[in-house]
Amino acid sequence: MKNFYDSDFKLGILGGGQLGRMLIQEAINLDVHISVLDPSENCPCAELANSFTLGSFHDYETVYNFGRTVDVMTIEIENVNTDALLALQREGKTIYPKPENLVIIKDKGLQKAFYAEHGIASSDFKLITAKSEITEFPIVQKLRTGGYDGRGVQVLKRAEDLDKAFEEPSVLEDLVDIEKELSVIIARNPAGEVKTFPIVELEFNPQANLVEFLFAPAVISQEVEKRSFELAREVVTALDFVGILAVELFLTKAGEVLVNEVAPRTHNSGHHTIESCHTSQFEQHMRAVLDLPLGNTELLSPAVMLNLLGQEAFTGAVKYEGIAEVLAKKGVTIHLYGKADTKPYRKMGHVTILSETLEGAKDVALQIKKELKVKA
Ligand code: ADP
């Protein structure tokens, strides 16, 4: 079987979005050939991958046939055809993260059950198939599969909210009294080496229920930091995971740390690492899945990341305003994802701001939020 050291080695990625695109940027340095499968011919990776296959990552035959053309496979989206991956794995293909892990993680119900089985701290929950089973309020309802970026998650405050409840298999979770939302990006390679990036703090856009700002490092006590790292290690160890795992955590008002959910891939909460750490999350993921030593994850500078979300009133061919003003600032890097069209709250790019202090970086981020506009 070919590996990284062979000149005709190919790494396949299921999904051609911005996460794949930023992985390609790092793959260039290690001279890794990247093959991408995505259903959209205009996806962010289409023009940049060494080879691009148009097709659905939900379809068994398509994923299976794509897998036969590469040496190692990884993903940038978890909602893929895992039956095809399991078949490829049985035939000897190296696939990281392991398909068994994806089966659990892509279903929020199986994921919560996994935490309960392994004694990993997470909010209490039950699984339901119809909304008639919802009898207590307030409660959080999450679709078991297919939700992303806050779509598929809703808080039902009182019985009247049942009108908007999902009539689909879902997880009902206790509503957590959240002090802060934190994220730990952790990497593990096949040899069992584990490295964590410094913990970050996330701030959500209240309308869209998705991350708008990220602050690194998180302003938390040493105890909370220690507990967060402990939980992240418990999860990668229990899963016997390989690759990058993003562990989203809640710090409760009572000071407890709970696992919200994990993503088995590079994650929005690690984008700042491209500029603020010696090794980015994308390089780290590649090192992990290619069975190479993991890189240094130290934070070289405080950082803020601002997601560039499509503005609410605009749909269509994207036009950015304020790019020149932002580029003129010190310590600022813009990443545009190459998406031709914008729509409300679509992730179109991000900006990373480095500064000597976190406060300084936050000030600049707030200015940029006012200046940089995603219109159509
Ligand atoms: P997604 O996979 O769409 O990102 P999450 O499960 O991370 O969905 O939920 C999105 C957001 O909803 C969380 O970041 C948090 O703000 C809120 N949320 C999710 N679960 C709970 C909970 N049990 N209690 C309170 N808020 C929650």
PDB file of N, CA and C in Angstrom, residues 26-83:
ATOM      1  N   GLU A  26      -2.353  23.880   2.737  1.00  0.00           N
ATOM      2  CA  GLU A  26      -1.271  23.276   3.529  1.00  0.00           C
ATOM      3  C   GLU A  26      -0.649  22.085   2.801  1.00  0.00           C
ATOM      4  N   ALA A  27      -1.467  21.391   2.011  1.00  0.00           N
ATOM      5  CA  ALA A  27      -0.967  20.203   1.303  1.00  0.00           C
ATOM      6  C   ALA A  27       0.142  20.591   0.322  1.00  0.00           C
ATOM      7  N   ILE A  28       0.083  21.823  -0.168  1.00  0.00           N
ATOM      8  CA  ILE A  28       1.098  22.285  -1.125  1.00  0.00           C
ATOM      9  C   ILE A  28       2.484  22.208  -0.485  1.00  0.00           C
ATOM     10  N   ASN A  29       2.601  22.630   0.787  1.00  0.00           N
ATOM     11  CA  ASN A  29       3.917  22.624   1.453  1.00  0.00           C
ATOM     12  C   ASN A  29       4.496  21.231   1.607  1.00  0.00           C
ATOM     13  N   LEU A  30       3.620  20.254   1.843  1.00  0.00           N
ATOM     14  CA  LEU A  30       4.119  18.880   1.995  1.00  0.00           C
ATOM     15  C   LEU A  30       4.048  18.127   0.664  1.00  0.00           C
ATOM     16  N   ASP A  31       3.679  18.844  -0.397  1.00  0.00           N
ATOM     17  CA  ASP A  31       3.606  18.271  -1.741  1.00  0.00           C
ATOM     18  C   ASP A  31       2.737  17.013  -1.777  1.00  0.00           C
ATOM     19  N   VAL A  32       1.549  17.136  -1.189  1.00  0.00           N
ATOM     20  CA  VAL A  32       0.609  16.013  -1.173  1.00  0.00           C
ATOM     21  C   VAL A  32      -0.422  16.216  -2.279  1.00  0.00           C
ATOM     22  N   HIS A  33      -0.622  15.193  -3.099  1.00  0.00           N
ATOM     23  CA  HIS A  33      -1.637  15.247  -4.153  1.00  0.00           C
ATOM     24  C   HIS A  33      -3.006  15.097  -3.501  1.00  0.00           C
ATOM     25  N   ILE A  34      -3.907  16.046  -3.792  1.00  0.00           N
ATOM     26  CA  ILE A  34      -5.253  16.002  -3.193  1.00  0.00           C
ATOM     27  C   ILE A  34      -6.303  15.756  -4.278  1.00  0.00           C
ATOM     28  N   SER A  35      -7.112  14.705  -4.049  1.00  0.00           N
ATOM     29  CA  SER A  35      -8.269  14.434  -4.913  1.00  0.00           C
ATOM     30  C   SER A  35      -9.519  14.752  -4.107  1.00  0.00           C
ATOM     31  N   VAL A  36     -10.459  15.461  -4.730  1.00  0.00           N
ATOM     32  CA  VAL A  36     -11.671  15.895  -4.013  1.00  0.00           C
ATOM     33  C   VAL A  36     -12.921  15.365  -4.703  1.00  0.00           C
ATOM     34  N   LEU A  37     -13.902  14.949  -3.889  1.00  0.00           N
ATOM     35  CA  LEU A  37     -15.234  14.589  -4.403  1.00  0.00           C
ATOM     36  C   LEU A  37     -16.252  15.570  -3.827  1.00  0.00           C
ATOM     37  N   ASP A  38     -17.009  16.215  -4.704  1.00  0.00           N
ATOM     38  CA  ASP A  38     -18.053  17.146  -4.230  1.00  0.00           C
ATOM     39  C   ASP A  38     -19.161  17.219  -5.286  1.00  0.00           C
ATOM     40  N   PRO A  39     -20.413  17.432  -4.838  1.00  0.00           N
ATOM     41  CA  PRO A  39     -21.520  17.480  -5.805  1.00  0.00           C
ATOM     42  C   PRO A  39     -21.635  18.803  -6.568  1.00  0.00           C
ATOM     43  N   SER A  40     -20.835  19.812  -6.201  1.00  0.00           N
ATOM     44  CA  SER A  40     -20.970  21.092  -6.892  1.00  0.00           C
ATOM     45  C   SER A  40     -19.721  21.417  -7.704  1.00  0.00           C
ATOM     46  N   GLU A  41     -19.921  21.721  -9.003  1.00  0.00           N
ATOM     47  CA  GLU A  41     -18.733  22.011  -9.823  1.00  0.00           C
ATOM     48  C   GLU A  41     -18.146  23.381  -9.508  1.00  0.00           C
ATOM     49  N   ASN A  42     -18.896  24.204  -8.742  1.00  0.00           N
ATOM     50  CA  ASN A  42     -18.361  25.515  -8.341  1.00  0.00           C
ATOM     51  C   ASN A  42     -17.894  25.537  -6.894  1.00  0.00           C
ATOM     52  N   CYS A  43     -17.699  24.386  -6.279  1.00  0.00           N
ATOM     53  CA  CYS A  43     -17.354  24.369  -4.847  1.00  0.00           C
ATOM     54  C   CYS A  43     -15.962  24.979  -4.643  1.00  0.00           C
ATOM     55  N   PRO A  44     -15.659  25.415  -3.407  1.00  0.00           N
ATOM     56  CA  PRO A  44     -14.388  26.103  -3.141  1.00  0.00           C
ATOM     57  C   PRO A  44     -13.123  25.333  -3.535  1.00  0.00           C
ATOM     58  N   CYS A  45     -13.199  23.996  -3.645  1.00  0.00           N
ATOM     59  CA  CYS A  45     -12.007  23.208  -4.013  1.00  0.00           C
ATOM     60  C   CYS A  45     -11.902  22.909  -5.507  1.00  0.00           C
ATOM     61  N   ALA A  46     -13.004  23.122  -6.250  1.00  0.00           N
ATOM     62  CA  ALA A  46     -13.077  22.585  -7.617  1.00  0.00           C
ATOM     63  C   ALA A  46     -11.870  22.956  -8.474  1.00  0.00           C
ATOM     64  N   GLU A  47     -11.455  24.215  -8.406  1.00  0.00           N
ATOM     65  CA  GLU A  47     -10.363  24.652  -9.287  1.00  0.00           C
ATOM     66  C   GLU A  47      -8.989  24.446  -8.674  1.00  0.00           C
ATOM     67  N   LEU A  48      -8.943  24.010  -7.408  1.00  0.00           N
ATOM     68  CA  LEU A  48      -7.657  23.963  -6.709  1.00  0.00           C
ATOM     69  C   LEU A  48      -7.156  22.559  -6.420  1.00  0.00           C
ATOM     70  N   ALA A  49      -8.058  21.596  -6.372  1.00  0.00           N
ATOM     71  CA  ALA A  49      -7.637  20.218  -6.087  1.00  0.00           C
ATOM     72  C   ALA A  49      -6.790  19.718  -7.251  1.00  0.00           C
ATOM     73  N   ASN A  50      -5.853  18.790  -6.970  1.00  0.00           N
ATOM     74  CA  ASN A  50      -5.055  18.213  -8.049  1.00  0.00           C
ATOM     75  C   ASN A  50      -5.955  17.425  -8.979  1.00  0.00           C
ATOM     76  N   SER A  51      -6.967  16.760  -8.370  1.00  0.00           N
ATOM     77  CA  SER A  51      -7.968  16.157  -9.242  1.00  0.00           C
ATOM     78  C   SER A  51      -9.331  16.288  -8.565  1.00  0.00           C
ATOM     79  N   PHE A  52     -10.338  16.568  -9.373  1.00  0.00           N
ATOM     80  CA  PHE A  52     -11.663  16.853  -8.845  1.00  0.00           C
ATOM     81  C   PHE A  52     -12.682  15.915  -9.475  1.00  0.00           C
ATOM     82  N   THR A  53     -13.480  15.256  -8.633  1.00  0.00           N
ATOM     83  CA  THR A  53     -14.543  14.375  -9.134  1.00  0.00           C
ATOM     84  C   THR A  53     -15.878  14.971  -8.744  1.00  0.00           C
ATOM     85  N   LEU A  54     -16.750  15.143  -9.734  1.00  0.00           N
ATOM     86  CA  LEU A  54     -18.086  15.676  -9.480  1.00  0.00           C
ATOM     87  C   LEU A  54     -18.996  14.514  -9.099  1.00  0.00           C
ATOM     88  N   GLY A  55     -19.624  14.596  -7.925  1.00  0.00           N
ATOM     89  CA  GLY A  55     -20.525  13.516  -7.522  1.00  0.00           C
ATOM     90  C   GLY A  55     -20.920  13.653  -6.065  1.00  0.00           C
ATOM     91  N   SER A  56     -21.911  12.877  -5.681  1.00  0.00           N
ATOM     92  CA  SER A  56     -22.465  12.993  -4.331  1.00  0.00           C
ATOM     93  C   SER A  56     -21.711  12.137  -3.324  1.00  0.00           C
ATOM     94  N   PHE A  57     -21.344  12.761  -2.191  1.00  0.00           N
ATOM     95  CA  PHE A  57     -20.701  11.975  -1.127  1.00  0.00           C
ATOM     96  C   PHE A  57     -21.731  11.218  -0.290  1.00  0.00           C
ATOM     97  N   HIS A  58     -23.032  11.347  -0.651  1.00  0.00           N
ATOM     98  CA  HIS A  58     -24.068  10.551   0.017  1.00  0.00           C
ATOM     99  C   HIS A  58     -24.294   9.218  -0.706  1.00  0.00           C
ATOM    100  N   ASP A  59     -23.807   9.133  -1.938  1.00  0.00           N
ATOM    101  CA  ASP A  59     -24.122   7.985  -2.780  1.00  0.00           C
ATOM    102  C   ASP A  59     -23.071   6.864  -2.630  1.00  0.00           C
ATOM    103  N   TYR A  60     -23.541   5.653  -2.347  1.00  0.00           N
ATOM    104  CA  TYR A  60     -22.638   4.514  -2.090  1.00  0.00           C
ATOM    105  C   TYR A  60     -21.632   4.309  -3.225  1.00  0.00           C
ATOM    106  N   GLU A  61     -22.167   4.124  -4.456  1.00  0.00           N
ATOM    107  CA  GLU A  61     -21.289   3.788  -5.595  1.00  0.00           C
ATOM    108  C   GLU A  61     -20.266   4.891  -5.848  1.00  0.00           C
ATOM    109  N   THR A  62     -20.734   6.140  -5.759  1.00  0.00           N
ATOM    110  CA  THR A  62     -19.857   7.288  -6.050  1.00  0.00           C
ATOM    111  C   THR A  62     -18.700   7.337  -5.053  1.00  0.00           C
ATOM    112  N   VAL A  63     -19.029   7.169  -3.750  1.00  0.00           N
ATOM    113  CA  VAL A  63     -17.978   7.227  -2.723  1.00  0.00           C
ATOM    114  C   VAL A  63     -17.048   6.026  -2.876  1.00  0.00           C
ATOM    115  N   TYR A  64     -17.628   4.862  -3.120  1.00  0.00           N
ATOM    116  CA  TYR A  64     -16.826   3.647  -3.253  1.00  0.00           C
ATOM    117  C   TYR A  64     -15.848   3.787  -4.437  1.00  0.00           C
ATOM    118  N   ASN A  65     -16.373   4.210  -5.586  1.00  0.00           N
ATOM    119  CA  ASN A  65     -15.508   4.325  -6.771  1.00  0.00           C
ATOM    120  C   ASN A  65     -14.439   5.395  -6.596  1.00  0.00           C
ATOM    121  N   PHE A  66     -14.806   6.495  -5.951  1.00  0.00           N
ATOM    122  CA  PHE A  66     -13.818   7.551  -5.675  1.00  0.00           C
ATOM    123  C   PHE A  66     -12.720   6.996  -4.762  1.00  0.00           C
ATOM    124  N   GLY A  67     -13.138   6.255  -3.742  1.00  0.00           N
ATOM    125  CA  GLY A  67     -12.181   5.683  -2.785  1.00  0.00           C
ATOM    126  C   GLY A  67     -11.151   4.789  -3.456  1.00  0.00           C
ATOM    127  N   ARG A  68     -11.573   4.092  -4.508  1.00  0.00           N
ATOM    128  CA  ARG A  68     -10.647   3.189  -5.208  1.00  0.00           C
ATOM    129  C   ARG A  68      -9.533   3.949  -5.921  1.00  0.00           C
ATOM    130  N   THR A  69      -9.715   5.255  -6.144  1.00  0.00           N
ATOM    131  CA  THR A  69      -8.710   6.021  -6.903  1.00  0.00           C
ATOM    132  C   THR A  69      -7.674   6.695  -6.005  1.00  0.00           C
ATOM    133  N   VAL A  70      -7.830   6.590  -4.666  1.00  0.00           N
ATOM    134  CA  VAL A  70      -6.894   7.282  -3.763  1.00  0.00           C
ATOM    135  C   VAL A  70      -6.260   6.288  -2.792  1.00  0.00           C
ATOM    136  N   ASP A  71      -5.199   6.739  -2.091  1.00  0.00           N
ATOM    137  CA  ASP A  71      -4.482   5.832  -1.183  1.00  0.00           C
ATOM    138  C   ASP A  71      -4.960   5.958   0.253  1.00  0.00           C
ATOM    139  N   VAL A  72      -5.196   7.190   0.695  1.00  0.00           N
ATOM    140  CA  VAL A  72      -5.746   7.432   2.032  1.00  0.00           C
ATOM    141  C   VAL A  72      -6.931   8.356   1.832  1.00  0.00           C
ATOM    142  N   MET A  73      -7.990   8.135   2.622  1.00  0.00           N
ATOM    143  CA  MET A  73      -9.173   8.984   2.491  1.00  0.00           C
ATOM    144  C   MET A  73      -9.454   9.719   3.768  1.00  0.00           C
ATOM    145  N   THR A  74      -9.907  10.970   3.639  1.00  0.00           N
ATOM    146  CA  THR A  74     -10.388  11.711   4.788  1.00  0.00           C
ATOM    147  C   THR A  74     -11.646  12.475   4.372  1.00  0.00           C
ATOM    148  N   ILE A  75     -12.167  13.283   5.297  1.00  0.00           N
ATOM    149  CA  ILE A  75     -13.428  13.983   5.019  1.00  0.00           C
ATOM    150  C   ILE A  75     -13.305  15.435   5.449  1.00  0.00           C
ATOM    151  N   GLU A  76     -14.165  16.272   4.904  1.00  0.00           N
ATOM    152  CA  GLU A  76     -14.278  17.621   5.462  1.00  0.00           C
ATOM    153  C   GLU A  76     -15.733  17.878   5.843  1.00  0.00           C
ATOM    154  N   ILE A  77     -16.550  16.839   5.741  1.00  0.00           N
ATOM    155  CA  ILE A  77     -17.945  16.891   6.166  1.00  0.00           C
ATOM    156  C   ILE A  77     -18.275  15.477   6.654  1.00  0.00           C
ATOM    157  N   GLU A  78     -19.018  15.374   7.777  1.00  0.00           N
ATOM    158  CA  GLU A  78     -19.212  14.037   8.362  1.00  0.00           C
ATOM    159  C   GLU A  78     -20.416  13.301   7.803  1.00  0.00           C
ATOM    160  N   ASN A  79     -21.323  14.069   7.165  1.00  0.00           N
ATOM    161  CA  ASN A  79     -22.551  13.454   6.692  1.00  0.00           C
ATOM    162  C   ASN A  79     -22.332  12.813   5.317  1.00  0.00           C
ATOM    163  N   VAL A  80     -21.565  11.724   5.298  1.00  0.00           N
ATOM    164  CA  VAL A  80     -21.200  11.060   4.034  1.00  0.00           C
ATOM    165  C   VAL A  80     -21.669   9.611   4.086  1.00  0.00           C
ATOM    166  N   ASN A  81     -21.554   8.925   2.966  1.00  0.00           N
ATOM    167  CA  ASN A  81     -21.992   7.529   2.925  1.00  0.00           C
ATOM    168  C   ASN A  81     -20.980   6.635   3.655  1.00  0.00           C
ATOM    169  N   THR A  82     -21.281   6.318   4.896  1.00  0.00           N
ATOM    170  CA  THR A  82     -20.328   5.552   5.703  1.00  0.00           C
ATOM    171  C   THR A  82     -20.346   4.064   5.331  1.00  0.00           C
ATOM    172  N   ASP A  83     -21.431   3.571   4.705  1.00  0.00           N
ATOM    173  CA  ASP A  83     -21.435   2.167   4.267  1.00  0.00           C
ATOM    174  C   ASP A  83     -20.335   1.948   3.229  1.00  0.00           C
TER     175      ASP A  83
END
